[in-house]
Coordinates of N, CA, C and O in Angstrom, one line a residue:
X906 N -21.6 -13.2 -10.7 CA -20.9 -12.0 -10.2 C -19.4 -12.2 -10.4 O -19.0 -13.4 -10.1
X907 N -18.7 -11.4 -10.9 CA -17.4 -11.2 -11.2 C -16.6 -11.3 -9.9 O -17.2 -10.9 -8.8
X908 N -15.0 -11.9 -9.7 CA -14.4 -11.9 -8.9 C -13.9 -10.3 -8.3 O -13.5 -10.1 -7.2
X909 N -14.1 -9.3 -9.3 CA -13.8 -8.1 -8.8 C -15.4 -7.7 -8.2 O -15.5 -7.3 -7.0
X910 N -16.3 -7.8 -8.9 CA -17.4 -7.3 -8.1 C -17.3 -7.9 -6.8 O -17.4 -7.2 -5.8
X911 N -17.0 -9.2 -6.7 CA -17.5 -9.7 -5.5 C -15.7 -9.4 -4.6 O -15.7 -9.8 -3.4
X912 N -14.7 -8.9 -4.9 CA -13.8 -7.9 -4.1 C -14.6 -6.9 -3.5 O -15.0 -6.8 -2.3
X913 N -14.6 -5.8 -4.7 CA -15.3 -4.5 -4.3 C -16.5 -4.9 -2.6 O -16.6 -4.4 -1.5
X914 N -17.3 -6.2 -3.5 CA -18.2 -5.7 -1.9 C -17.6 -5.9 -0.6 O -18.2 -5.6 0.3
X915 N -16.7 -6.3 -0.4 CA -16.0 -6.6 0.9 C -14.8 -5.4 1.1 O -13.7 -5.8 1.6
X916 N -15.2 -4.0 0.8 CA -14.5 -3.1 0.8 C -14.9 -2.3 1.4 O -16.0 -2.4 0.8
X917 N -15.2 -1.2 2.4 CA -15.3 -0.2 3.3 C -14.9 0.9 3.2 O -13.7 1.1 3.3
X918 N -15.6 1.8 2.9 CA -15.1 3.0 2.9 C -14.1 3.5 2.1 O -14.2 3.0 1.0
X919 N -13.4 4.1 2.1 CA -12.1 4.5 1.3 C -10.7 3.9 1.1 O -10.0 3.6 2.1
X920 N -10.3 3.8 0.0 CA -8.8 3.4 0.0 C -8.6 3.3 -1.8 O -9.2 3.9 -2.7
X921 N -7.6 2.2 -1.8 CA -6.8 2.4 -3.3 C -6.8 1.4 -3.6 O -6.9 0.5 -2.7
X922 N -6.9 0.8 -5.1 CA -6.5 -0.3 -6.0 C -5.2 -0.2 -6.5 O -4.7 0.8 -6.8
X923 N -4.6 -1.4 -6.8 CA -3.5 -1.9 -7.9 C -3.3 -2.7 -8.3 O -3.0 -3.5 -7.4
X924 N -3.4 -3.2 -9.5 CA -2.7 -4.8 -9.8 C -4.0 -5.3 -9.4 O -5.0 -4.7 -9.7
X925 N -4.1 -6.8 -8.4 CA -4.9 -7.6 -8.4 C -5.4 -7.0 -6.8 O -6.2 -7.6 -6.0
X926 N -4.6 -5.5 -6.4 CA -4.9 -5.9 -4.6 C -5.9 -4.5 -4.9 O -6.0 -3.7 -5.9
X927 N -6.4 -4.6 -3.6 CA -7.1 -3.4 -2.8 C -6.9 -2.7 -1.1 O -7.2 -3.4 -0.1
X928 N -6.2 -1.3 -1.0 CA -6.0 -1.4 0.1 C -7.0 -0.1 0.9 O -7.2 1.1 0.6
X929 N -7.5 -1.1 2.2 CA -8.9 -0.7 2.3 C -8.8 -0.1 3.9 O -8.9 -0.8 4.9
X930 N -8.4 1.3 3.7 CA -8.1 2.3 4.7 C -9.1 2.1 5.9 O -8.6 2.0 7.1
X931 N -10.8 2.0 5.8 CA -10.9 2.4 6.8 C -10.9 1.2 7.6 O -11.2 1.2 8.8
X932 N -10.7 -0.1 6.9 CA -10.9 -1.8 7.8 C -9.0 -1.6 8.2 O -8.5 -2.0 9.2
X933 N -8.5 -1.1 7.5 CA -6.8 -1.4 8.1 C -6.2 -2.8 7.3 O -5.6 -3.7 7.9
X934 N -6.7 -2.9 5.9 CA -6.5 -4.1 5.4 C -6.1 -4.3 4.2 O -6.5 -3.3 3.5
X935 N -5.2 -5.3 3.2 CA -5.3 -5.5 2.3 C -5.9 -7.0 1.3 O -5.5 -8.2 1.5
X936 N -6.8 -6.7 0.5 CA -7.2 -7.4 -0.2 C -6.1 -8.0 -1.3 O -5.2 -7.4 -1.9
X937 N -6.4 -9.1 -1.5 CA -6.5 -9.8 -3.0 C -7.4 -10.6 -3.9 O -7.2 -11.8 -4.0
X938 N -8.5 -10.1 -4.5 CA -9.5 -10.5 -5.1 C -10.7 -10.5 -4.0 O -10.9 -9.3 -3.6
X939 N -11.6 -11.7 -3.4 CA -12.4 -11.4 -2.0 C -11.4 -12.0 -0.6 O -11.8 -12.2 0.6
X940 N -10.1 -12.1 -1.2 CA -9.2 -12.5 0.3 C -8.6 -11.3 0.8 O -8.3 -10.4 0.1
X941 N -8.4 -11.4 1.9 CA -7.7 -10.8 2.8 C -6.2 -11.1 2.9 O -5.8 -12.3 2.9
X942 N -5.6 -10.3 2.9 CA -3.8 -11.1 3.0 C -3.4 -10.0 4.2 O -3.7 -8.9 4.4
X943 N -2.6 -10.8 5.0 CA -2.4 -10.4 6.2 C -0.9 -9.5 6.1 O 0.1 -9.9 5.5
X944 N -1.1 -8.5 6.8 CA -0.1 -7.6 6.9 C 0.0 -7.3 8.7 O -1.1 -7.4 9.4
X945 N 1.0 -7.0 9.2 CA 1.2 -6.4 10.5 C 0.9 -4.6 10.4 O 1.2 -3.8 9.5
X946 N 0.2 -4.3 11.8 CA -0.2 -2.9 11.5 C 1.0 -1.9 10.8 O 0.7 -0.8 10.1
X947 N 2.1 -2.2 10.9 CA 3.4 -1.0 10.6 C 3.7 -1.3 9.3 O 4.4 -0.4 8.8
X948 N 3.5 -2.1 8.8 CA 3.6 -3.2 7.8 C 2.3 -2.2 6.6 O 2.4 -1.4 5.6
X949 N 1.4 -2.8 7.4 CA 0.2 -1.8 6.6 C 0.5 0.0 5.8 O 0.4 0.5 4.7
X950 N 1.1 0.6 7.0 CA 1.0 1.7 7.0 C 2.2 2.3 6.3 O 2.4 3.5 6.2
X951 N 3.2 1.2 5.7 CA 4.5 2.0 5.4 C 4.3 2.0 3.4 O 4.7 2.7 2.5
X952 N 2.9 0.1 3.7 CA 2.6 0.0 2.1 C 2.0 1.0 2.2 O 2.6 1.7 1.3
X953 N 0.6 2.1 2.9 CA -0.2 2.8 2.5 C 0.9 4.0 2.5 O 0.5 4.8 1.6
X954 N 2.1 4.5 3.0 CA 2.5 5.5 3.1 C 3.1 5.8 1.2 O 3.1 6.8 0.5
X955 N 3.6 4.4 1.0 CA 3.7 4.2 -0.4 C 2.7 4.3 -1.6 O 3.1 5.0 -2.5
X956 N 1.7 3.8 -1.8 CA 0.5 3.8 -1.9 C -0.1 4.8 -2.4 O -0.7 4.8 -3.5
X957 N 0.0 5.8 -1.7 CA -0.5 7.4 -1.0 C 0.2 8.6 -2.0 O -0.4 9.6 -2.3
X958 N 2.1 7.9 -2.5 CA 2.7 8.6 -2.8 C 3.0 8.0 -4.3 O 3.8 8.6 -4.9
X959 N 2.6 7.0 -4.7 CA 2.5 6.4 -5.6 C 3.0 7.6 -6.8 O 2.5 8.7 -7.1
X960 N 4.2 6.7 -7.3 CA 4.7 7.6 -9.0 C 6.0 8.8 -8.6 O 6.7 9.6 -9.2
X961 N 5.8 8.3 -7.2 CA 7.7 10.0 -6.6 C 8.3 8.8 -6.1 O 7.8 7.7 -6.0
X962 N 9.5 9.5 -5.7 CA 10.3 8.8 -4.9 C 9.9 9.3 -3.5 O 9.4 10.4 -3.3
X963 N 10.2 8.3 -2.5 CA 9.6 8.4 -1.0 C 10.8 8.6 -0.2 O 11.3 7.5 -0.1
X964 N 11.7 9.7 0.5 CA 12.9 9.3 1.1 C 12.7 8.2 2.2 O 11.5 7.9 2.4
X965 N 13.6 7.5 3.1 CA 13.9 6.5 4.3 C 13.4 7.7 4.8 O 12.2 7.5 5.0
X966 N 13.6 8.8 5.1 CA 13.4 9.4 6.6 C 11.8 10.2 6.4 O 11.3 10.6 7.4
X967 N 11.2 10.3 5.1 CA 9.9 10.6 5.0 C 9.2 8.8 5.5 O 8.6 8.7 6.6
X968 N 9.3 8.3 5.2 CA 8.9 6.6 5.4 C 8.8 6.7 6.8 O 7.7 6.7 7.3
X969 N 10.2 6.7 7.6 CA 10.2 7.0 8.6 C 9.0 7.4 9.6 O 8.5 6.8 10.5
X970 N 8.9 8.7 9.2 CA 8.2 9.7 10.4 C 6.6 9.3 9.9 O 5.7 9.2 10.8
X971 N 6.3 9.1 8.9 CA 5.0 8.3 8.2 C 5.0 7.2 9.2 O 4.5 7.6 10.2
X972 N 5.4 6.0 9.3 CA 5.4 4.8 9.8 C 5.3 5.1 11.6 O 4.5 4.8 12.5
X973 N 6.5 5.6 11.6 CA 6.9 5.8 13.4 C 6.7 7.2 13.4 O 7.8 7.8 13.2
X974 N 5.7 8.1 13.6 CA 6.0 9.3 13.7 C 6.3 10.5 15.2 O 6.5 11.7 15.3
X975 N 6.2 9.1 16.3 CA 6.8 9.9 17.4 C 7.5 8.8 18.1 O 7.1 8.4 19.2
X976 N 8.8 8.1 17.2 CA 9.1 6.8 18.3 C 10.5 6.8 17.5 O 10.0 7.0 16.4
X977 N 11.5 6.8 17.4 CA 12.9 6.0 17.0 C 12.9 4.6 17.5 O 12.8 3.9 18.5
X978 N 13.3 4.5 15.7 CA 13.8 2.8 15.3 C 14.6 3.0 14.3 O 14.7 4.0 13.6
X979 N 15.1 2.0 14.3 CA 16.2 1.9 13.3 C 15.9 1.5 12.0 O 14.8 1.1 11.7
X980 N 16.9 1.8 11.2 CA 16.3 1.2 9.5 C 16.2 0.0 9.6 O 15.3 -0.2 8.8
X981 N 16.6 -1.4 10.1 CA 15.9 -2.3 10.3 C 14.4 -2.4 10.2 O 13.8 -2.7 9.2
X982 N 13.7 -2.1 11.5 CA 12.4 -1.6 11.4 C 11.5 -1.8 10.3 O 10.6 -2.7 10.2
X983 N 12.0 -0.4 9.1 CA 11.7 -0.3 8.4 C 12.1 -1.5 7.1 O 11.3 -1.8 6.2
X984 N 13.3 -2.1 7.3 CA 13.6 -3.2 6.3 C 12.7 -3.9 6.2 O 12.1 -4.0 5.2
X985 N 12.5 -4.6 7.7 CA 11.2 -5.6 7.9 C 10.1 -5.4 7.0 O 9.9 -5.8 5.9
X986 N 9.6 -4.6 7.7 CA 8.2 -4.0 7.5 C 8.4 -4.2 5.6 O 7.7 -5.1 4.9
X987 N 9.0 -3.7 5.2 CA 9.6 -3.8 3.1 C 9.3 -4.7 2.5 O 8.6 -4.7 1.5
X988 N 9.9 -6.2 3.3 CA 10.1 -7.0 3.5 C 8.6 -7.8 3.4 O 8.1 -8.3 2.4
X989 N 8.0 -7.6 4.9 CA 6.6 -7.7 4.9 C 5.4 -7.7 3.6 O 4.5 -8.5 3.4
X990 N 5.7 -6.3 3.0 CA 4.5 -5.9 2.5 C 5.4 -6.5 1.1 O 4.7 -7.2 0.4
X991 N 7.0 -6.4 0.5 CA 6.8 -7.5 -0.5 C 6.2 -8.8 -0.4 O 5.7 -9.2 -1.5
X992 N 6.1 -9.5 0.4 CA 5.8 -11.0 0.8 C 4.4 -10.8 0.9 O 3.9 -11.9 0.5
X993 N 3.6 -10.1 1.1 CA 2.1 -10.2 1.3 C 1.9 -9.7 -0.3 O 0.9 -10.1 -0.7
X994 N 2.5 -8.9 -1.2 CA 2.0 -8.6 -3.0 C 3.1 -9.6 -3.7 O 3.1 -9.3 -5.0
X995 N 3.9 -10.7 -3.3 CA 4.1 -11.7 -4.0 C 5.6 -10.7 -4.9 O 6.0 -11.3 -5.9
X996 N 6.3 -9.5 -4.6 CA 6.9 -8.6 -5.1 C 8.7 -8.9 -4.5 O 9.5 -8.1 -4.0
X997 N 8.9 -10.2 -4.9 CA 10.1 -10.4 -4.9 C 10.9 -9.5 -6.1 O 12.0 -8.9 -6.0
X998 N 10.1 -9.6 -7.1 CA 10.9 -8.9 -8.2 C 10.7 -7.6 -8.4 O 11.1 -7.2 -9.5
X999 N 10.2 -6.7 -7.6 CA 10.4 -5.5 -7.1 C 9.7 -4.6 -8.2 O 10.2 -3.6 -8.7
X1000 N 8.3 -5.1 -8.5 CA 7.7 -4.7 -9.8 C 6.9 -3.6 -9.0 O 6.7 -2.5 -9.5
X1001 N 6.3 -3.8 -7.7 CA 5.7 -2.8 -7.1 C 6.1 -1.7 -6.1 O 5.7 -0.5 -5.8
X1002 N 6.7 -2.3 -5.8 CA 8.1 -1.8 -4.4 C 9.8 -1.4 -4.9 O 10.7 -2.2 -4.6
X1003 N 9.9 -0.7 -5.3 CA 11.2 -0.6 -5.9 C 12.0 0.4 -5.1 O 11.7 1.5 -4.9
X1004 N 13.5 -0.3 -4.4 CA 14.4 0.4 -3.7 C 14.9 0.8 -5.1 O 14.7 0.4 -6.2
X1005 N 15.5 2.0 -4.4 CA 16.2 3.0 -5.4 C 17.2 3.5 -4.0 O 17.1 4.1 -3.0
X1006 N 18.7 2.8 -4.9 CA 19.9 2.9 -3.9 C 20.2 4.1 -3.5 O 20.5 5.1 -4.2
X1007 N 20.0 3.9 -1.8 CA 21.0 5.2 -1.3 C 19.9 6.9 -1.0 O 20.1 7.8 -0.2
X1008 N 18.5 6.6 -2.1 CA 17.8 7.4 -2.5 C 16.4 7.8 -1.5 O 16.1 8.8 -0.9
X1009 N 15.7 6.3 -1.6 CA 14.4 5.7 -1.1 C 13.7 4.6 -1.5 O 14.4 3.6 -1.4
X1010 N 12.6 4.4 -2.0 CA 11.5 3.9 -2.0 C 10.8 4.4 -3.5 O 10.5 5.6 -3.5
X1011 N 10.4 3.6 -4.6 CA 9.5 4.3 -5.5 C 7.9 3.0 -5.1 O 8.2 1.9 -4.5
X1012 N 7.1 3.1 -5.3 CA 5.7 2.3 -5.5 C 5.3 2.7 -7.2 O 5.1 3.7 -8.0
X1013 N 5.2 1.5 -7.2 CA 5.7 2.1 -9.3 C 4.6 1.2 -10.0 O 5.0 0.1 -10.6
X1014 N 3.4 1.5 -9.9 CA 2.2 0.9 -10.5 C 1.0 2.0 -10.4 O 0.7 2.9 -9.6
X1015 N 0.6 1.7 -11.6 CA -0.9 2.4 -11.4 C -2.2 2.2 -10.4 O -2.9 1.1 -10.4
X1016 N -2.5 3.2 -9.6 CA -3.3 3.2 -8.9 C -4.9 3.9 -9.0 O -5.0 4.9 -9.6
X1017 N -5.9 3.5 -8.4 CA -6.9 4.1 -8.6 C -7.8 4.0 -6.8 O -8.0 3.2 -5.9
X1018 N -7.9 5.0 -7.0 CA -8.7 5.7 -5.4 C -10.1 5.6 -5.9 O -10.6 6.0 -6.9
X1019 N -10.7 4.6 -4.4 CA -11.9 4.6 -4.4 C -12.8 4.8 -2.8 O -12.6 4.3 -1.7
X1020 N -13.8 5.7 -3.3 CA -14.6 6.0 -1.4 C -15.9 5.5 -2.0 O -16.6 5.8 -2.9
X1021 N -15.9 4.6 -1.1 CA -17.7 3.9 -1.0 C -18.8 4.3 -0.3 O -20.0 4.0 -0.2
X1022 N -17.7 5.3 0.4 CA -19.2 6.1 1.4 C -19.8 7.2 0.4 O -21.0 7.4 0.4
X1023 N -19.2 7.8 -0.2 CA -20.1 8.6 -1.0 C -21.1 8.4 -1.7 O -22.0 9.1 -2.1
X1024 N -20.8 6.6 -1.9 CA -22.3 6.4 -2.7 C -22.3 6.4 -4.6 O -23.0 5.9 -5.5
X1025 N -21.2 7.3 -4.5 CA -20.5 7.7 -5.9 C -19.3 6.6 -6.6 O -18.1 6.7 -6.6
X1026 N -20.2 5.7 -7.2 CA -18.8 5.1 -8.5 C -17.9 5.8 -9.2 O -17.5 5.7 -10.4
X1027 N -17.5 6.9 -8.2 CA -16.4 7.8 -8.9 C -14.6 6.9 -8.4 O -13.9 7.3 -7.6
X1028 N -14.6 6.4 -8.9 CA -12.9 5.2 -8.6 C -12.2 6.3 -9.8 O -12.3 6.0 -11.0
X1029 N -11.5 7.6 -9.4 CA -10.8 8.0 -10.3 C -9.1 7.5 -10.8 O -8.3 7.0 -10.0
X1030 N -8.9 7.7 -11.9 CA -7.6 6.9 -11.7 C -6.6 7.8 -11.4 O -7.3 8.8 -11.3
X1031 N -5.3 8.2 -11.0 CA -4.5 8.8 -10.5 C -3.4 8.7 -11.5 O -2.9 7.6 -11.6
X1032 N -2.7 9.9 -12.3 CA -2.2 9.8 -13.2 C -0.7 9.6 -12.7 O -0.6 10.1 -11.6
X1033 N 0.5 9.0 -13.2 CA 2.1 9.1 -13.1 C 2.1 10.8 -13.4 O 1.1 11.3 -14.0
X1034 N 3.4 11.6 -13.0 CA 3.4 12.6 -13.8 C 4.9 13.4 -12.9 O 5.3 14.5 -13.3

């Protein structure tokens, strides 16, 4: 069995591929191959907010109310958490995570959505555009 087959089975329900990761919505988790790489819950949710929006630009204050959506924090917060989810995709060089000064946030990789509850090997890919 293939290191991706043997990813795929440790996946639940719905979520997204990129690169070498998988991020697997309904466990609250991100994969790399059959590992697990540890993210903090806010952490999780700012890569899935990215993720989600994959190929636009994301503003700070969309990020924002995505991540914290009834709490004020400061852009710190949000630095961390950036910070976080480069360190957990190895994206020091900003190949997946790309600040765009003054603007937002781009997630700038091809992605493909996959639901396992359907039962359906339908993993469609999601075009740039």
């Amino acid at each position: 069995m293939s290191e991706t087959e043997l990813a795929v089975q440790k996946l639940s329900g719905q979520g997204y591929m990129f690169g070498d990761f998988s991020l697997d919505l309904d466990r609250g988790c991100l994969w790399r191959g059959g590992q697990e790489v540890k993210l903090r819950p806010k952490s999780f949710e700012a890569l899935k907010c990215l993720v989600e929006r994959h190929g636009r630009l994301v503003s700070k204050a969309e990020m924002m109310q995505a991540v914290w959506p009834d709490t004020f924090v400061t852009d710190d917060s949000l630095v961390q958490c950036l910070i976080d989810v480069r360190r957990a995709l190895g994206d020091e060089a900003q190949r997946y995570v790309k600040t765009v000064p003054r603007q937002g946030y781009l997630f700038d990789a091809p992605v493909s959505q996959f639901d396992l509850a359907s039962q359906e090997p339908t993993s469609k890919d999601v075009a740039f555009g």
